Amino acid sequence: MTAIFPPPSSAAAERLLSPEELEAALREIGAKRYHNLHPFHRLLHDGKLSKDQVRAWALNRYYYQAMIPVKDAALLARLPEASLRRVWRQRIVDHDGDHEGDGGIERWLKLAEGVGFERDYVLSTKGILSATRFSVDAYVHFVSERSLLEAIASSLTEMFSPTIISERVAGMLKNYDFITKETLAYFDKRLTQAPRDADFALDYVKRHAVTPEQQRAAMDALTFKCNVLWTQLDALYFAYVAPGMVPPDAWQPGEGLVPEKAVAPAAGAAGTGGIGAGDVPRLPRGVRMRFDEVRKKHVLLAPERTFDLDDNAVAVLTLVDGQRSVADIAARLAETYNADRAVIEADILVMLNDLATKRVLER
Ligand SMILES: O=C(O)c1cc(C(=O)O)c2c(n1)C(=O)C(=O)c1cc(C(=O)O)[nH]c1-2
């Protein structure tokens, strides 16, 4: 059978390359095989996918994100020196975080929630394509079983990721109205983490691949990893773009999503048409109240927008905690200010619905 990707010129493997030549050969592998070249990524970045196709990407890639620290823990366990382990363990911290709610996996969950998924559905991984699972698991096995040099070399795809990440974030923000900077926050940190990790791994590979066989093994490991990434996109393309054959058990559009009503509350109407006294208002993800020290004013910070708040709004928003209903908040304020509860309730309903129409409050 003809290989789709011919191996890189074997002439290079026949003699010992200088470290610089080895780096050039590794970079050439990325230039030919990295997943930025895959048609699915081209469609994703150019805004050519439907919301459901973007969802399929976010859902499947969650499995990759979730398994990366498992892969790194397997690699860490094989590192013989404390100095190496100290460096490599940072990767696990980057993905798992130092505490609940922190780290790359959590940020990817936010991305998946940002495109509409229920968090628990994503965590269950039950809708991911088998091909995603197979290729990601193959990466974990590769790193556990091959030589340390090959294991480290297989992470070198990260040399190429900053370029694709910048292109992806810019493209998706420009081309999809349902994508926000907040949703893509995962990628912000990767822009500094990936070059740091790739520099270390590249230096290790250049110093430890000192025979033609080892250099060939390092190149093959990088090729393997490019294929791990590529096959995940092949599977997405086949299932969700063309011919559009979703395998049994894999995610079907509509499954595992937060009901639309909860994502975009019916608060678009002006006045008191959206939020009622019995509703529980909350600040949407990415919106926070802050005290601006320079202007000595409270403001509501939303992605790329800021709203000045008057004292009444501050008093109300201080009590908006995602638990209290509007009626609870009104009762609390009526007590504090010794005022008529019904009057306060009517006033704050107007205020809250005004904020809801500006999309800085939801229920
Ligand atoms: O967005 C991307 O295109 C992309 C690519 C890669 C990569 O090249 O392997 C990684 C990531 N992202 C990433 O976020 C990440 O944490 C990561 C870890 C690794 C690895 O092999 O250890 N690759 C990547």
Short mmCIF file of C-alpha atoms and ligand atoms in Angstrom, two decimals:
data_model
loop_
_atom_site.label_atom_id
_atom_site.label_comp_id
_atom_site.label_asym_id
_atom_site.label_seq_id
_atom_site.Cartn_x
_atom_site.Cartn_y
_atom_site.Cartn_z
CA MET A 1 0.00 0.00 0.00
CA THR A 2 1.30 3.49 -0.77
CA ALA A 3 1.87 5.65 2.30
CA ILE A 4 -0.01 8.92 2.12
CA PHE A 5 2.97 10.67 3.62
CA PRO A 6 6.29 9.44 2.26
CA PRO A 7 8.93 9.33 5.00
CA PRO A 8 11.28 12.30 5.01
CA SER A 9 14.26 11.88 2.71
CA SER A 10 16.15 8.90 4.03
CA ALA A 11 19.47 10.38 2.93
CA ALA A 12 19.38 12.45 6.10
CA ALA A 13 19.20 9.35 8.28
CA GLU A 14 22.25 7.73 6.75
CA ARG A 15 24.82 10.03 8.25
CA LEU A 16 25.13 11.81 11.54
CA LEU A 17 23.55 15.25 11.29
CA SER A 18 24.86 18.27 13.16
CA PRO A 19 22.43 19.48 15.86
CA GLU A 20 21.44 22.34 13.53
CA GLU A 21 20.78 19.96 10.66
CA LEU A 22 18.73 17.75 12.95
CA GLU A 23 16.64 20.75 14.01
CA ALA A 24 16.12 21.70 10.37
CA ALA A 25 15.04 18.14 9.54
CA LEU A 26 12.56 18.17 12.45
CA ARG A 27 11.17 21.51 11.35
CA GLU A 28 10.75 20.18 7.85
CA ILE A 29 8.58 17.37 9.19
CA GLY A 30 6.30 19.98 10.77
CA ALA A 31 6.25 22.05 7.61
CA LYS A 32 4.86 19.06 5.72
CA ARG A 33 2.72 17.25 8.26
CA TYR A 34 1.60 19.52 11.09
CA HIS A 35 -2.16 19.71 11.58
CA ASN A 36 -2.37 23.38 10.57
CA LEU A 37 -2.39 21.95 7.01
CA HIS A 38 -5.41 19.74 7.60
CA PRO A 39 -8.58 20.78 5.71
CA PHE A 40 -10.61 20.64 8.94
CA HIS A 41 -8.41 23.30 10.51
CA ARG A 42 -8.61 25.43 7.41
CA LEU A 43 -12.41 25.31 7.61
CA LEU A 44 -12.36 25.96 11.38
CA HIS A 45 -10.13 29.00 11.14
CA ASP A 46 -11.79 30.46 8.08
CA GLY A 47 -15.23 30.45 9.67
CA LYS A 48 -16.55 27.81 7.29
CA LEU A 49 -17.87 25.41 9.93
CA SER A 50 -21.33 25.39 11.45
CA LYS A 51 -21.73 25.84 15.19
CA ASP A 52 -22.30 22.10 15.56
CA GLN A 53 -19.10 21.31 13.68
CA VAL A 54 -17.17 23.66 15.96
CA ARG A 55 -18.83 21.89 18.90
CA ALA A 56 -17.68 18.50 17.60
CA TRP A 57 -14.11 19.83 17.49
CA ALA A 58 -14.28 21.25 21.02
CA LEU A 59 -15.79 18.06 22.42
CA ASN A 60 -13.30 15.70 20.81
CA ARG A 61 -10.30 17.79 21.58
CA TYR A 62 -11.26 17.75 25.24
CA TYR A 63 -10.07 14.15 25.31
CA TYR A 64 -6.64 15.19 24.01
CA GLN A 65 -6.41 17.91 26.65
CA ALA A 66 -7.51 15.57 29.43
CA MET A 67 -4.92 12.93 28.48
CA ILE A 68 -1.93 15.24 28.00
CA PRO A 69 -1.09 15.32 31.72
CA VAL A 70 -1.53 11.52 31.85
CA LYS A 71 1.03 11.32 29.06
CA ASP A 72 3.31 13.75 30.87
CA ALA A 73 3.01 11.82 34.12
CA ALA A 74 4.08 8.66 32.26
CA LEU A 75 7.04 10.52 30.84
CA LEU A 76 7.92 12.12 34.17
CA ALA A 77 8.02 8.70 35.82
CA ARG A 78 10.73 7.68 33.40
CA LEU A 79 13.02 10.67 33.83
CA PRO A 80 16.06 9.59 35.80
CA GLU A 81 17.20 13.00 37.03
CA ALA A 82 15.58 15.41 39.45
CA SER A 83 16.67 18.36 37.31
CA LEU A 84 14.71 16.96 34.35
CA ARG A 85 11.69 16.04 36.45
CA ARG A 86 11.58 19.54 37.91
CA VAL A 87 11.20 20.97 34.44
CA TRP A 88 8.79 18.37 33.09
CA ARG A 89 6.44 18.45 36.08
CA GLN A 90 5.50 22.03 35.18
CA ARG A 91 3.58 20.61 32.21
CA ILE A 92 1.34 18.65 34.55
CA VAL A 93 0.74 21.73 36.67
CA ASP A 94 -0.08 23.74 33.55
CA HIS A 95 -2.83 21.30 32.58
CA ASP A 96 -4.15 20.16 35.94
CA GLY A 97 -3.72 23.48 37.74
CA ASP A 98 -2.71 23.90 41.35
CA HIS A 99 -6.23 23.79 42.68
CA GLU A 100 -9.81 23.07 41.66
CA GLY A 101 -10.95 25.40 38.89
CA ASP A 102 -7.42 26.14 37.66
CA GLY A 103 -5.34 24.82 34.74
CA GLY A 104 -5.60 24.01 31.06
CA ILE A 105 -8.13 21.20 31.34
CA GLU A 106 -10.45 23.52 33.21
CA ARG A 107 -9.94 26.21 30.58
CA TRP A 108 -10.78 23.73 27.85
CA LEU A 109 -13.96 22.80 29.71
CA LYS A 110 -14.82 26.51 29.69
CA LEU A 111 -14.25 26.53 25.94
CA ALA A 112 -16.60 23.57 25.53
CA GLU A 113 -19.18 25.24 27.79
CA GLY A 114 -18.73 28.44 25.82
CA VAL A 115 -19.94 26.68 22.67
CA GLY A 116 -22.93 25.28 24.53
CA PHE A 117 -21.98 21.99 26.16
CA GLU A 118 -23.02 20.71 29.55
CA ARG A 119 -19.85 20.35 31.57
CA ASP A 120 -20.73 16.85 32.79
CA TYR A 121 -21.37 15.63 29.26
CA VAL A 122 -17.90 16.77 28.18
CA LEU A 123 -16.28 15.26 31.29
CA SER A 124 -17.95 11.93 30.62
CA THR A 125 -16.16 11.75 27.19
CA LYS A 126 -18.98 9.51 26.05
CA GLY A 127 -19.68 11.43 22.84
CA ILE A 128 -16.14 11.49 21.50
CA LEU A 129 -15.25 9.61 18.33
CA SER A 130 -13.55 6.25 18.79
CA ALA A 131 -10.85 7.44 16.42
CA THR A 132 -10.10 10.35 18.77
CA ARG A 133 -9.76 7.94 21.66
CA PHE A 134 -7.59 5.56 19.64
CA SER A 135 -5.15 8.19 18.46
CA VAL A 136 -4.85 9.98 21.79
CA ASP A 137 -4.38 6.67 23.61
CA ALA A 138 -1.76 5.69 21.03
CA TYR A 139 0.18 8.82 22.01
CA VAL A 140 0.05 7.91 25.70
CA HIS A 141 1.20 4.36 24.91
CA PHE A 142 3.97 5.60 22.66
CA VAL A 143 5.34 7.85 25.37
CA SER A 144 5.11 5.08 27.97
CA GLU A 145 6.74 2.39 25.85
CA ARG A 146 9.30 3.93 23.52
CA SER A 147 12.74 5.24 24.46
CA LEU A 148 12.91 8.44 26.47
CA LEU A 149 14.39 10.21 23.47
CA GLU A 150 11.43 9.19 21.30
CA ALA A 151 8.97 10.09 24.06
CA ILE A 152 10.43 13.59 24.37
CA ALA A 153 10.77 14.02 20.60
CA SER A 154 7.10 13.21 20.15
CA SER A 155 6.18 16.38 22.04
CA LEU A 156 8.02 18.50 19.48
CA THR A 157 4.86 19.31 17.55
CA GLU A 158 4.67 22.11 20.09
CA MET A 159 7.40 23.87 18.15
CA PHE A 160 4.74 24.57 15.55
CA SER A 161 1.74 25.29 17.75
CA PRO A 162 2.14 29.03 18.51
CA THR A 163 1.64 29.88 14.84
CA ILE A 164 -1.49 27.80 14.47
CA ILE A 165 -2.87 29.05 17.78
CA SER A 166 -2.49 32.71 16.79
CA GLU A 167 -4.11 32.01 13.46
CA ARG A 168 -6.93 30.02 15.07
CA VAL A 169 -7.78 32.60 17.72
CA ALA A 170 -7.78 35.49 15.24
CA GLY A 171 -9.76 33.52 12.67
CA MET A 172 -12.38 32.19 15.05
CA LEU A 173 -12.95 35.54 16.75
CA LYS A 174 -13.38 37.23 13.40
CA ASN A 175 -15.51 34.58 11.77
CA TYR A 176 -17.92 33.21 14.39
CA ASP A 177 -20.36 35.40 16.29
CA PHE A 178 -20.73 32.74 19.01
CA ILE A 179 -17.01 32.73 19.85
CA THR A 180 -15.63 35.23 22.37
CA LYS A 181 -12.17 35.98 23.68
CA GLU A 182 -13.29 34.47 26.98
CA THR A 183 -14.25 31.21 25.31
CA LEU A 184 -10.81 30.93 23.73
CA ALA A 185 -8.90 31.90 26.89
CA TYR A 186 -7.34 28.42 26.90
CA PHE A 187 -5.02 29.46 24.12
CA ASP A 188 -3.66 32.61 25.80
CA LYS A 189 -1.45 30.64 28.16
CA ARG A 190 -0.37 28.16 25.51
CA LEU A 191 1.35 30.97 23.62
CA THR A 192 4.00 31.17 26.35
CA GLN A 193 3.85 27.59 27.64
CA ALA A 194 4.33 25.89 24.26
CA PRO A 195 7.56 27.70 23.23
CA ARG A 196 9.03 27.17 26.70
CA ASP A 197 8.23 23.43 26.55
CA ALA A 198 9.33 23.05 22.95
CA ASP A 199 12.67 24.81 23.57
CA PHE A 200 13.46 22.42 26.39
CA ALA A 201 12.45 19.31 24.42
CA LEU A 202 14.32 20.44 21.31
CA ASP A 203 17.48 21.10 23.29
CA TYR A 204 17.17 17.64 24.90
CA VAL A 205 16.70 15.93 21.54
CA LYS A 206 19.60 17.80 19.93
CA ARG A 207 21.89 16.81 22.79
CA HIS A 208 20.78 13.17 23.12
CA ALA A 209 20.26 12.09 19.51
CA VAL A 210 23.94 11.44 18.83
CA THR A 211 23.84 8.54 16.39
CA PRO A 212 22.14 8.40 12.99
CA GLU A 213 19.75 5.77 14.43
CA GLN A 214 18.77 7.99 17.34
CA GLN A 215 18.28 10.94 15.03
CA ARG A 216 16.08 8.81 12.79
CA ALA A 217 14.13 7.63 15.86
CA ALA A 218 13.56 11.25 16.93
CA MET A 219 12.32 12.19 13.47
CA ASP A 220 10.04 9.16 13.35
CA ALA A 221 8.64 10.05 16.76
CA LEU A 222 7.77 13.54 15.57
CA THR A 223 6.20 12.09 12.42
CA PHE A 224 4.16 9.70 14.55
CA LYS A 225 2.93 12.59 16.68
CA CYS A 226 1.98 14.67 13.64
CA ASN A 227 -0.11 11.68 12.60
CA VAL A 228 -1.73 11.49 16.05
CA LEU A 229 -2.93 15.06 15.53
CA TRP A 230 -3.81 14.59 11.87
CA THR A 231 -5.93 11.47 12.35
CA GLN A 232 -8.04 13.23 14.95
CA LEU A 233 -8.97 15.80 12.33
CA ASP A 234 -9.55 13.12 9.69
CA ALA A 235 -12.06 11.53 12.02
CA LEU A 236 -13.81 14.84 12.70
CA TYR A 237 -13.94 15.62 9.00
CA PHE A 238 -15.38 12.22 8.09
CA ALA A 239 -18.01 12.26 10.83
CA TYR A 240 -19.11 15.89 10.82
CA VAL A 241 -18.14 17.46 7.47
CA ALA A 242 -18.07 14.94 4.62
CA PRO A 243 -19.51 12.42 4.07
CA GLY A 244 -20.94 13.24 7.50
CA MET A 245 -21.11 9.70 8.83
CA VAL A 246 -21.40 9.96 12.59
CA PRO A 247 -20.50 6.58 14.07
CA PRO A 248 -22.95 4.90 16.48
CA ASP A 249 -22.60 6.33 20.01
CA ALA A 250 -20.64 9.41 18.95
CA TRP A 251 -22.01 12.87 19.67
CA GLN A 252 -25.03 13.86 17.61
CA PRO A 253 -25.80 17.57 17.26
CA GLY A 254 -28.19 18.57 20.01
CA GLU A 255 -26.87 16.12 22.58
CA GLY A 256 -25.16 17.16 25.80
CA LEU A 257 -25.99 20.86 25.37
CA VAL A 258 -27.25 23.31 27.94
CA PRO A 259 -30.80 24.21 26.86
CA GLU A 260 -30.62 27.35 24.69
CA LYS A 261 -32.92 29.23 27.08
CA ALA A 262 -30.37 28.97 29.86
CA VAL A 263 -27.48 29.99 27.61
CA ALA A 264 -29.24 33.03 26.15
CA PRO A 265 -31.93 34.08 28.58
CA ALA A 266 -35.08 35.64 27.17
CA ALA A 267 -33.94 38.93 28.58
CA GLY A 268 -33.55 40.61 25.24
CA ALA A 269 -36.75 42.59 25.70
CA ALA A 270 -36.46 46.02 27.25
CA GLY A 271 -38.18 46.95 30.50
CA THR A 272 -39.15 44.10 32.76
CA GLY A 273 -39.98 41.61 29.98
CA GLY A 274 -37.04 39.29 30.68
CA ILE A 275 -36.09 38.91 34.31
CA GLY A 276 -38.95 38.56 36.77
CA ALA A 277 -39.10 38.83 40.57
CA GLY A 278 -38.83 35.06 40.99
CA ASP A 279 -35.77 34.73 38.74
CA VAL A 280 -32.27 34.28 40.09
CA PRO A 281 -29.99 36.76 38.32
CA ARG A 282 -26.27 36.18 37.91
CA LEU A 283 -23.31 37.66 36.14
CA PRO A 284 -22.49 35.73 32.96
CA ARG A 285 -19.10 34.07 32.72
CA GLY A 286 -16.45 36.69 32.08
CA VAL A 287 -18.40 39.58 33.63
CA ARG A 288 -17.17 40.94 36.99
CA MET A 289 -17.76 43.93 39.22
CA ARG A 290 -14.53 45.76 40.09
CA PHE A 291 -13.54 48.93 41.89
CA ASP A 292 -11.55 51.15 39.56
CA GLU A 293 -8.92 52.63 41.89
CA VAL A 294 -7.99 55.41 39.49
CA ARG A 295 -11.50 56.73 38.93
CA LYS A 296 -12.71 55.72 42.40
CA LYS A 297 -15.74 54.13 40.83
CA HIS A 298 -17.27 50.67 40.62
CA VAL A 299 -17.43 49.28 37.12
CA LEU A 300 -18.81 46.17 35.50
CA LEU A 301 -16.12 44.52 33.41
CA ALA A 302 -17.28 42.48 30.45
CA PRO A 303 -15.12 41.13 27.63
CA GLU A 304 -13.97 44.24 25.76
CA ARG A 305 -16.56 46.48 27.46
CA THR A 306 -16.85 48.36 30.73
CA PHE A 307 -19.93 49.91 32.34
CA ASP A 308 -19.83 52.54 35.06
CA LEU A 309 -22.09 51.72 38.00
CA ASP A 310 -23.93 54.09 40.27
CA ASP A 311 -24.36 53.42 44.00
CA ASN A 312 -27.77 51.78 43.54
CA ALA A 313 -26.41 49.39 40.95
CA VAL A 314 -23.46 48.53 43.22
CA ALA A 315 -25.84 47.81 46.11
CA VAL A 316 -27.90 45.50 43.92
CA LEU A 317 -25.02 43.76 42.15
CA THR A 318 -23.27 43.08 45.44
CA LEU A 319 -26.25 40.88 46.26
CA VAL A 320 -26.36 39.16 42.85
CA ASP A 321 -24.69 35.87 43.65
CA GLY A 322 -26.47 33.33 41.45
CA GLN A 323 -28.47 32.11 44.47
CA ARG A 324 -30.73 34.95 45.54
CA SER A 325 -33.85 35.72 43.53
CA VAL A 326 -34.77 39.28 42.60
CA ALA A 327 -37.44 39.14 45.33
CA ASP A 328 -34.79 38.08 47.89
CA ILE A 329 -32.52 40.93 46.82
CA ALA A 330 -35.39 43.43 47.05
CA ALA A 331 -36.33 42.18 50.54
CA ARG A 332 -32.73 42.50 51.69
CA LEU A 333 -32.38 46.05 50.35
CA ALA A 334 -35.77 47.07 51.76
CA GLU A 335 -34.55 45.98 55.16
CA THR A 336 -31.17 47.68 54.85
CA TYR A 337 -32.58 50.99 53.60
CA ASN A 338 -35.84 50.80 55.53
CA ALA A 339 -37.81 51.24 52.31
CA ASP A 340 -40.89 49.76 50.65
CA ARG A 341 -40.01 46.31 49.30
CA ALA A 342 -42.43 46.52 46.34
CA VAL A 343 -41.01 49.87 45.22
CA ILE A 344 -37.44 48.58 45.45
CA GLU A 345 -38.35 45.42 43.57
CA ALA A 346 -39.89 47.40 40.72
CA ASP A 347 -36.82 49.67 40.54
CA ILE A 348 -34.30 46.89 40.55
CA LEU A 349 -36.24 44.91 37.93
CA VAL A 350 -35.83 47.84 35.55
CA MET A 351 -32.14 48.08 36.37
CA LEU A 352 -31.48 44.33 36.04
CA ASN A 353 -33.34 44.07 32.76
CA ASP A 354 -31.39 46.99 31.41
CA LEU A 355 -28.17 45.14 32.27
CA ALA A 356 -29.60 41.96 30.73
CA THR A 357 -30.25 43.71 27.42
CA LYS A 358 -26.58 44.76 27.49
CA ARG A 359 -25.74 41.08 28.04
CA VAL A 360 -23.92 41.65 31.29
CA LEU A 361 -26.55 39.88 33.37
CA GLU A 362 -28.44 36.64 32.91
CA ARG A 363 -30.78 34.43 34.86
O1 LIG B 1 -3.80 23.96 19.51
C1 LIG B 1 -2.98 23.22 18.97
O2 LIG B 1 -2.90 23.12 17.74
C2 LIG B 1 -2.11 22.42 19.86
C3 LIG B 1 -1.16 21.57 19.35
C4 LIG B 1 -0.38 20.80 20.23
C5 LIG B 1 0.63 19.95 19.61
O3 LIG B 1 1.19 20.39 18.60
O4 LIG B 1 0.84 18.84 20.05
C6 LIG B 1 -0.60 20.90 21.61
C7 LIG B 1 -1.56 21.83 22.03
N1 LIG B 1 -2.30 22.55 21.17
C8 LIG B 1 -1.83 22.03 23.41
O5 LIG B 1 -2.67 22.86 23.75
C9 LIG B 1 -1.14 21.28 24.38
O6 LIG B 1 -1.38 21.45 25.57
C10 LIG B 1 -0.20 20.34 23.96
C11 LIG B 1 0.59 19.45 24.68
C12 LIG B 1 1.28 18.74 23.75
C13 LIG B 1 2.21 17.63 23.95
O7 LIG B 1 2.49 16.93 22.99
O8 LIG B 1 2.68 17.43 25.10
N2 LIG B 1 0.95 19.18 22.51
C14 LIG B 1 0.06 20.16 22.61
#
